[in-house]
Tab-separated table of C-alpha atoms and ligand atoms in Angstrom:
chain	number	residue	atom	x	y	z
A	6	MET	CA	-16.474	49.968	-8.032
A	7	HIS	CA	-12.692	49.384	-7.301
A	8	PHE	CA	-13.469	50.632	-3.721
A	9	LEU	CA	-16.315	48.058	-3.405
A	10	LYS	CA	-13.977	45.642	-4.982
A	11	ASP	CA	-11.448	46.250	-2.184
A	12	ARG	CA	-14.110	46.603	0.543
A	13	GLY	CA	-16.295	43.683	-0.207
A	14	PHE	CA	-16.460	40.118	-0.111
A	15	SER	CA	-14.965	38.316	-2.695
A	16	HIS	CA	-15.271	34.699	-4.076
A	17	ALA	CA	-13.252	31.960	-3.096
A	18	HIS	CA	-11.328	29.828	-5.223
A	19	ALA	CA	-12.035	25.814	-4.691
A	20	SER	CA	-7.971	25.617	-4.568
A	21	GLU	CA	-8.205	27.148	-1.335
A	22	ILE	CA	-10.106	24.483	0.486
A	23	THR	CA	-7.967	21.319	1.581
A	24	PRO	CA	-9.609	17.885	1.341
A	25	GLN	CA	-7.327	16.789	4.268
A	26	GLY	CA	-8.868	14.893	7.107
A	27	ILE	CA	-12.245	15.340	5.172
A	28	TYR	CA	-12.553	11.141	5.023
A	29	ALA	CA	-11.143	10.153	8.364
A	30	ALA	CA	-13.709	12.689	9.864
A	31	ARG	CA	-16.153	11.233	7.687
A	32	ARG	CA	-15.567	7.595	8.836
A	33	ARG	CA	-15.590	9.041	12.347
A	34	TRP	CA	-18.637	10.562	12.057
A	35	MET	CA	-20.588	7.482	10.370
A	36	GLN	CA	-19.445	5.309	13.475
A	37	GLY	CA	-20.361	7.984	15.963
A	38	LEU	CA	-23.865	7.542	14.192
A	39	ALA	CA	-24.021	3.930	14.659
A	40	ALA	CA	-22.862	3.769	18.131
A	41	GLY	CA	-25.177	6.605	18.996
A	42	ALA	CA	-28.158	4.625	17.500
A	43	ALA	CA	-27.505	1.544	19.165
A	44	LEU	CA	-26.765	3.469	22.677
A	45	GLN	CA	-29.510	6.049	22.353
A	46	ALA	CA	-26.955	8.515	23.969
A	47	LEU	CA	-27.606	11.713	22.788
A	48	PRO	CA	-26.215	13.962	21.835
A	49	ALA	CA	-23.975	11.321	20.370
A	50	LEU	CA	-23.279	13.023	17.090
A	51	ALA	CA	-20.763	15.772	18.230
A	52	GLN	CA	-19.392	13.915	21.067
A	53	SER	CA	-18.206	11.001	19.027
A	54	ALA	CA	-16.635	13.730	16.477
A	55	ARG	CA	-14.927	15.569	19.232
A	56	PRO	CA	-11.620	16.853	18.134
A	57	GLY	CA	-9.962	16.728	21.740
A	58	LYS	CA	-8.128	19.788	20.709
A	59	LEU	CA	-9.730	22.003	23.550
A	60	ALA	CA	-11.850	22.151	26.585
A	61	PRO	CA	-14.927	20.043	26.508
A	62	LEU	CA	-18.132	21.805	26.259
A	63	PRO	CA	-21.039	19.318	25.706
A	64	GLY	CA	-24.625	20.247	25.160
A	65	GLY	CA	-27.895	18.124	26.094
A	66	ARG	CA	-30.237	17.663	22.953
A	67	SER	CA	-32.185	20.735	21.738
A	68	SER	CA	-36.044	20.670	21.480
A	69	VAL	CA	-36.004	23.747	19.463
A	70	ALA	CA	-37.647	23.057	16.068
A	71	GLY	CA	-35.064	23.289	13.291
A	72	ALA	CA	-31.998	23.004	15.844
A	73	MET	CA	-30.752	19.660	14.201
A	74	VAL	CA	-30.296	19.854	10.519
A	75	MET	CA	-29.811	16.055	9.329
A	76	ASP	CA	-27.082	17.012	6.795
A	77	LYS	CA	-23.279	15.540	7.618
A	78	PRO	CA	-21.224	18.043	9.790
A	79	THR	CA	-18.844	19.661	7.999
A	80	SER	CA	-15.071	18.248	9.165
A	81	TYR	CA	-13.268	20.231	12.124
A	82	ALA	CA	-10.282	20.427	10.090
A	83	ASP	CA	-12.150	22.535	7.776
A	84	ALA	CA	-14.615	24.406	10.015
A	85	SER	CA	-11.589	25.745	11.864
A	86	SER	CA	-9.477	26.657	8.862
A	87	TYR	CA	-11.442	28.366	6.710
A	88	ASN	CA	-12.741	30.965	8.342
A	89	ASN	CA	-13.908	34.848	7.928
A	90	TYR	CA	-12.522	37.014	10.666
A	91	TYR	CA	-11.488	40.155	9.513
A	92	GLU	CA	-9.868	41.323	12.481
A	93	PHE	CA	-7.269	38.314	12.115
A	94	GLY	CA	-6.586	38.908	8.155
A	95	THR	CA	-8.814	38.953	5.116
A	96	ASP	CA	-7.304	35.515	3.973
A	97	LYS	CA	-9.420	32.278	4.762
A	98	SER	CA	-6.383	30.624	6.301
A	99	ASP	CA	-5.147	34.412	8.402
A	100	PRO	CA	-7.665	33.535	11.348
A	101	GLU	CA	-6.306	29.845	12.143
A	102	ARG	CA	-2.760	31.264	11.798
A	103	ALA	CA	-3.207	34.859	13.605
A	104	ALA	CA	-5.967	34.359	16.302
A	105	HIS	CA	-3.558	32.687	18.904
A	106	THR	CA	-3.159	36.145	20.122
A	107	LEU	CA	-6.809	36.684	21.180
A	108	LYS	CA	-7.409	36.196	24.966
A	109	PRO	CA	-10.976	34.510	25.427
A	110	ARG	CA	-10.416	35.016	29.587
A	111	PRO	CA	-11.148	36.997	31.779
A	112	TRP	CA	-14.434	38.085	29.353
A	113	THR	CA	-17.329	40.048	29.923
A	114	VAL	CA	-20.359	41.131	27.688
A	115	ALA	CA	-22.069	44.560	28.843
A	116	VAL	CA	-25.634	44.646	27.984
A	117	GLU	CA	-27.238	48.109	27.880
A	118	GLY	CA	-29.886	50.609	26.321
A	119	GLU	CA	-33.601	49.996	26.357
A	120	VAL	CA	-33.476	47.147	29.015
A	121	LYS	CA	-34.854	47.545	32.420
A	122	LYS	CA	-31.802	45.460	33.771
A	123	PRO	CA	-28.822	46.523	32.132
A	124	GLY	CA	-25.675	45.079	33.853
A	125	THR	CA	-22.233	43.452	32.846
A	126	PHE	CA	-21.833	39.458	32.654
A	127	ASP	CA	-18.721	37.444	32.899
A	128	LEU	CA	-18.404	34.191	30.843
A	129	ASP	CA	-18.789	31.930	33.627
A	130	THR	CA	-22.308	33.532	34.547
A	131	LEU	CA	-23.371	33.457	30.823
A	132	LEU	CA	-21.963	29.874	30.444
A	133	LYS	CA	-24.619	29.136	33.613
A	134	LEU	CA	-27.217	31.445	32.300
A	135	ALA	CA	-29.310	28.530	30.833
A	136	PRO	CA	-28.611	24.952	30.065
A	137	LEU	CA	-26.170	24.281	26.991
A	138	GLU	CA	-27.607	22.529	24.053
A	139	GLU	CA	-26.340	20.930	20.913
A	140	ARG	CA	-27.524	22.351	17.398
A	141	ILE	CA	-26.142	21.454	14.014
A	142	TYR	CA	-27.103	24.420	11.910
A	143	ARG	CA	-26.169	25.139	8.485
A	144	LEU	CA	-24.117	28.234	7.900
A	145	ARG	CA	-24.165	30.068	4.533
A	146	CYS	CA	-21.685	32.651	3.713
A	147	VAL	CA	-22.308	35.536	1.486
A	148	GLU	CA	-19.469	34.702	-0.832
A	149	GLY	CA	-21.405	31.591	-1.710
A	150	TRP	CA	-20.049	28.534	0.493
A	151	ALA	CA	-21.484	26.937	3.115
A	152	MET	CA	-20.656	24.521	6.215
A	153	VAL	CA	-22.749	22.318	8.856
A	154	ILE	CA	-21.374	23.050	12.259
A	155	PRO	CA	-22.452	21.476	15.404
A	156	TRP	CA	-22.629	24.345	18.243
A	157	VAL	CA	-23.154	24.375	21.504
A	158	GLY	CA	-25.032	27.330	23.238
A	159	TYR	CA	-28.474	28.260	24.237
A	160	SER	CA	-31.050	30.880	22.795
A	161	LEU	CA	-30.307	34.188	22.684
A	162	ALA	CA	-33.639	34.955	24.108
A	163	GLU	CA	-32.814	33.370	27.266
A	164	LEU	CA	-30.238	36.262	27.933
A	165	ILE	CA	-32.580	38.741	26.582
A	166	LYS	CA	-35.585	37.607	28.859
A	167	ARG	CA	-33.369	38.399	31.684
A	168	VAL	CA	-32.320	41.971	31.225
A	169	GLU	CA	-36.170	42.767	30.496
A	170	PRO	CA	-36.186	45.190	27.228
A	171	THR	CA	-38.147	48.142	27.665
A	172	GLY	CA	-41.301	48.972	25.233
A	173	ASN	CA	-38.543	51.399	23.242
A	174	ALA	CA	-36.187	48.324	21.956
A	175	LYS	CA	-36.897	47.507	18.661
A	176	TYR	CA	-33.526	46.396	17.612
A	177	VAL	CA	-30.345	44.664	19.244
A	178	GLN	CA	-26.866	45.898	18.208
A	179	PHE	CA	-24.272	43.486	18.844
A	180	VAL	CA	-20.523	45.094	19.240
A	181	THR	CA	-17.442	43.018	19.019
A	182	LEU	CA	-14.082	43.085	20.371
A	183	ALA	CA	-11.446	45.324	18.835
A	184	ASP	CA	-8.646	45.542	20.571
A	185	LYS	CA	-5.332	46.589	18.638
A	186	ALA	CA	-3.112	44.440	20.836
A	187	GLN	CA	-4.869	40.798	19.976
A	188	MET	CA	-6.299	41.617	16.676
A	189	PRO	CA	-3.531	42.538	13.577
A	190	GLY	CA	-5.907	43.011	11.298
A	191	LEU	CA	-7.372	46.360	12.820
A	192	SER	CA	-4.839	48.016	11.216
A	193	SER	CA	-6.225	48.020	7.951
A	194	GLY	CA	-9.072	49.844	6.609
A	195	VAL	CA	-11.188	46.857	5.064
A	196	LEU	CA	-14.087	47.560	7.663
A	197	ASP	CA	-14.970	50.317	10.340
A	198	TRP	CA	-14.159	48.719	13.786
A	199	PRO	CA	-15.515	47.308	16.131
A	200	TYR	CA	-17.177	44.952	13.927
A	201	VAL	CA	-20.909	45.833	14.245
A	202	GLU	CA	-24.013	43.908	13.727
A	203	GLY	CA	-27.790	44.070	14.161
A	204	LEU	CA	-31.096	42.460	14.275
A	205	ARG	CA	-34.518	43.478	15.154
A	206	LEU	CA	-36.079	42.516	18.288
A	207	ASP	CA	-38.257	39.440	17.350
A	208	GLU	CA	-35.469	38.289	15.282
A	209	ALA	CA	-32.909	38.043	18.118
A	210	MET	CA	-35.697	36.570	20.062
A	211	HIS	CA	-36.217	33.637	17.673
A	212	PRO	CA	-35.521	30.529	19.437
A	213	LEU	CA	-32.943	29.797	16.432
A	214	THR	CA	-31.151	32.522	17.286
A	215	LEU	CA	-28.049	31.199	19.029
A	216	LEU	CA	-25.648	32.320	21.581
A	217	ALA	CA	-22.621	29.975	21.100
A	218	PHE	CA	-19.897	29.115	23.139
A	219	GLY	CA	-18.692	25.805	21.806
A	220	MET	CA	-18.826	23.452	18.506
A	221	TYR	CA	-17.964	20.135	18.063
A	222	GLY	CA	-18.473	19.591	22.195
A	223	GLU	CA	-15.577	21.725	22.890
A	224	VAL	CA	-15.195	25.385	23.617
A	225	LEU	CA	-14.738	27.446	20.391
A	226	PRO	CA	-11.444	27.714	18.768
A	227	HIS	CA	-10.442	31.566	18.556
A	228	GLN	CA	-10.788	31.786	14.961
A	229	ASN	CA	-14.381	30.569	15.168
A	230	GLY	CA	-15.181	33.641	17.546
A	231	ALA	CA	-14.282	32.732	20.984
A	232	PRO	CA	-15.403	32.787	23.817
A	233	LEU	CA	-18.853	33.773	22.412
A	234	ARG	CA	-20.284	34.407	19.268
A	235	LEU	CA	-24.014	34.681	17.555
A	236	VAL	CA	-25.319	32.103	15.134
A	237	VAL	CA	-27.945	33.378	13.067
A	238	PRO	CA	-28.720	30.260	10.820
A	239	TRP	CA	-31.201	31.551	8.004
A	240	LYS	CA	-29.247	34.826	7.538
A	241	TYR	CA	-25.841	35.291	5.746
A	242	GLY	CA	-22.867	34.202	7.815
A	243	PHE	CA	-21.377	37.932	8.264
A	244	LYS	CA	-25.069	38.746	10.763
A	245	SER	CA	-23.213	36.118	13.132
A	246	GLY	CA	-20.683	38.429	14.980
A	247	LYS	CA	-17.770	37.098	16.638
A	248	SER	CA	-16.278	37.583	19.890
A	249	ILE	CA	-19.197	39.586	21.298
A	250	VAL	CA	-18.301	42.274	24.220
A	251	LYS	CA	-21.466	44.225	24.147
A	252	ILE	CA	-25.314	44.128	23.367
A	253	ARG	CA	-27.164	47.094	22.822
A	254	PHE	CA	-30.977	47.407	22.630
A	255	VAL	CA	-32.134	50.645	20.553
A	256	GLU	CA	-35.062	52.051	19.393
A	257	SER	CA	-34.038	52.471	15.839
A	258	GLN	CA	-32.233	50.338	13.317
A	259	PRO	CA	-28.641	50.487	14.156
A	260	LYS	CA	-25.524	50.222	11.158
A	261	THR	CA	-23.774	47.522	10.624
A	262	SER	CA	-20.063	47.643	9.515
A	263	TRP	CA	-21.059	45.632	6.377
A	264	GLN	CA	-23.659	48.200	5.600
A	265	SER	CA	-21.103	51.192	6.367
A	266	ALA	CA	-18.574	49.395	3.813
A	267	ALA	CA	-21.264	48.721	0.969
A	268	ALA	CA	-24.649	49.605	1.872
A	269	ARG	CA	-25.968	48.587	-1.496
A	270	GLU	CA	-24.171	44.836	-1.350
A	271	TYR	CA	-24.974	44.335	2.214
A	272	GLY	CA	-28.590	45.144	3.535
A	273	PHE	CA	-29.648	44.918	7.163
A	274	PHE	CA	-31.650	42.087	6.925
A	275	SER	CA	-29.247	39.646	4.756
A	276	ASN	CA	-31.632	36.696	4.865
A	277	VAL	CA	-30.573	33.975	2.816
A	278	ASN	CA	-32.731	34.117	-0.479
A	279	PRO	CA	-31.753	32.445	-3.757
A	280	THR	CA	-34.012	34.910	-5.970
A	281	VAL	CA	-32.000	38.139	-4.280
A	282	ASP	CA	-28.994	37.854	-6.203
A	283	HIS	CA	-25.774	40.051	-4.942
A	284	PRO	CA	-25.354	42.917	-7.154
A	285	ARG	CA	-21.854	40.908	-7.936
A	286	TRP	CA	-22.964	37.646	-8.196
A	287	SER	CA	-25.872	35.406	-8.423
A	288	GLN	CA	-27.139	33.449	-4.937
A	289	ALA	CA	-28.868	30.873	-6.398
A	290	THR	CA	-26.321	28.121	-5.589
A	291	GLU	CA	-23.739	27.538	-3.185
A	292	ARG	CA	-20.987	24.789	-2.800
A	293	ARG	CA	-20.378	23.015	0.773
A	294	ILE	CA	-16.955	23.312	2.033
A	295	GLY	CA	-15.891	19.381	1.881
A	296	GLU	CA	-17.548	18.635	-1.111
A	297	ASP	CA	-15.091	20.427	-3.125
A	298	GLY	CA	-13.650	18.186	-6.151
A	299	LEU	CA	-14.085	17.660	-9.687
A	300	PHE	CA	-17.510	15.670	-9.314
A	301	ALA	CA	-18.902	17.552	-6.697
A	302	LYS	CA	-22.560	19.293	-7.557
A	303	LYS	CA	-23.368	22.786	-6.777
A	304	ARG	CA	-26.169	22.526	-4.440
A	305	PRO	CA	-29.297	24.674	-4.950
A	306	THR	CA	-29.601	27.563	-2.152
A	307	LEU	CA	-32.521	27.381	0.297
A	308	MET	CA	-34.848	30.337	0.793
A	309	PHE	CA	-34.022	31.311	4.202
A	310	ASN	CA	-31.189	28.844	4.389
A	311	GLY	CA	-33.883	26.172	4.684
A	312	TYR	CA	-35.288	27.561	7.800
A	313	GLU	CA	-38.213	29.169	6.229
A	314	THR	CA	-40.963	26.868	8.243
A	315	GLN	CA	-39.407	28.197	11.173
A	316	VAL	CA	-38.540	32.189	10.538
A	317	GLY	CA	-40.729	32.770	7.158
A	318	GLN	CA	-43.513	34.449	9.422
A	319	LEU	CA	-41.274	37.000	10.854
A	320	TYR	CA	-41.240	38.696	7.184
A	321	ALA	CA	-44.357	38.199	6.235
A	322	GLY	CA	-46.031	41.136	3.798
A	323	MET	CA	-42.166	42.507	3.384
A	324	ASP	CA	-40.917	42.929	-0.012
A	325	LEU	CA	-37.498	40.746	0.425
A	326	LYS	CA	-36.129	42.246	-2.695
A	327	LYS	CA	-36.738	45.940	-1.109
A	328	PHE	CA	-35.535	44.776	2.434
A	329	TYR	CA	-32.316	42.381	1.269
B	17	LIG	N1	-17.547	38.435	13.261
B	17	LIG	C1	-16.318	39.215	13.245
B	17	LIG	N2	-16.058	39.871	14.255
B	17	LIG	N3	-15.336	39.791	12.282
B	17	LIG	C2	-15.740	38.874	10.836
B	17	LIG	O1	-14.734	39.320	10.147
B	17	LIG	N4	-17.146	37.356	9.474
B	17	LIG	C3	-18.397	37.078	9.651
B	17	LIG	C4	-19.036	36.543	10.571
B	17	LIG	N5	-18.778	37.026	11.887
B	17	LIG	C5	-16.744	38.077	10.717
B	17	LIG	C6	-17.501	37.824	11.810
B	17	LIG	C7	-18.345	36.193	8.322
B	17	LIG	S1	-18.501	37.004	6.930
B	17	LIG	C8	-18.935	34.636	8.373
B	17	LIG	S2	-19.026	33.788	7.049
B	17	LIG	C9	-18.712	33.898	9.554
B	17	LIG	O2	-18.212	34.952	10.636
B	17	LIG	C10	-17.958	33.070	9.520
B	17	LIG	O3	-17.819	32.028	10.618
B	17	LIG	P1	-17.174	31.040	10.723
B	17	LIG	O4	-15.434	31.075	10.717
B	17	LIG	O5	-16.973	30.368	12.262
B	17	LIG	O6	-17.140	29.798	9.781
């Protein structure tokens, strides 16, 4: 158990979260909402809240069902300072402090395995592969906290269609960067590096599965997974690998870093599910980052993180207690 405690996730304390800037951001967002409605200028939401810290990366309005949750977005200050990116350390504040050493350019992504058109794509090619869209998604971490983030990107399916998976492709593995020169956390044995994740092909093809290049109308901050990452909104956050360098199409279910660390705690599917507890804590409720404080209520966790209408069918007939 000690081993699991050392290698697995732990709960965060409310005191770790700074309420700094939340009120200002909320006010800006409300103003943006009013202006957006008046001008009919979409996507006004994120553009109005653009933090002005990094290069702009606007996205057009998404028509994908479920792509725009109406919840108030988390402040940029919180979303970019309270992170899990173990390659830069295991404390929530480590990535913001340490990830300046990450070099997001030049960058390539190798696509290999069971595809008819394998190849290596550079970042600019990927950015132009399909129109960039804005998507406001809930992201729920297995530790029990959640955020609402306006991402910029397009459905991973756009890339998958272009490389033409063969009939043998049943799963997709995502390999993320592991470079000791850029990532101080790699010297710790907390996970097997590189950080690897996987999806079933139909999950990877689902229009909500997002290849994200930006957030809040700008390119991704390093600590959020620059220059590109996955966002799978109905699964626990660890399925959404950051700083992806390789996408591999395979026939059998690939190993993931979190399964290797503690298979009993982190299954392959890892769908957000209030009825399947983590062995060490309940998943029935969650707290929104930015809503902490004396009077903040815990929210009930939603099945598939609230995306059941869109993705429930992918798991029809499956025992979700067994395939956790
Ligand atoms: N990707 C890599 N390469 N390394 C990581 O440690 N952490 C995951 C996921 N992707 C992680 C990763 C976890 S546990 C979560 S909750 C999300 O990233 C957090 O994303 P955010 O910091 O943008 O909120």
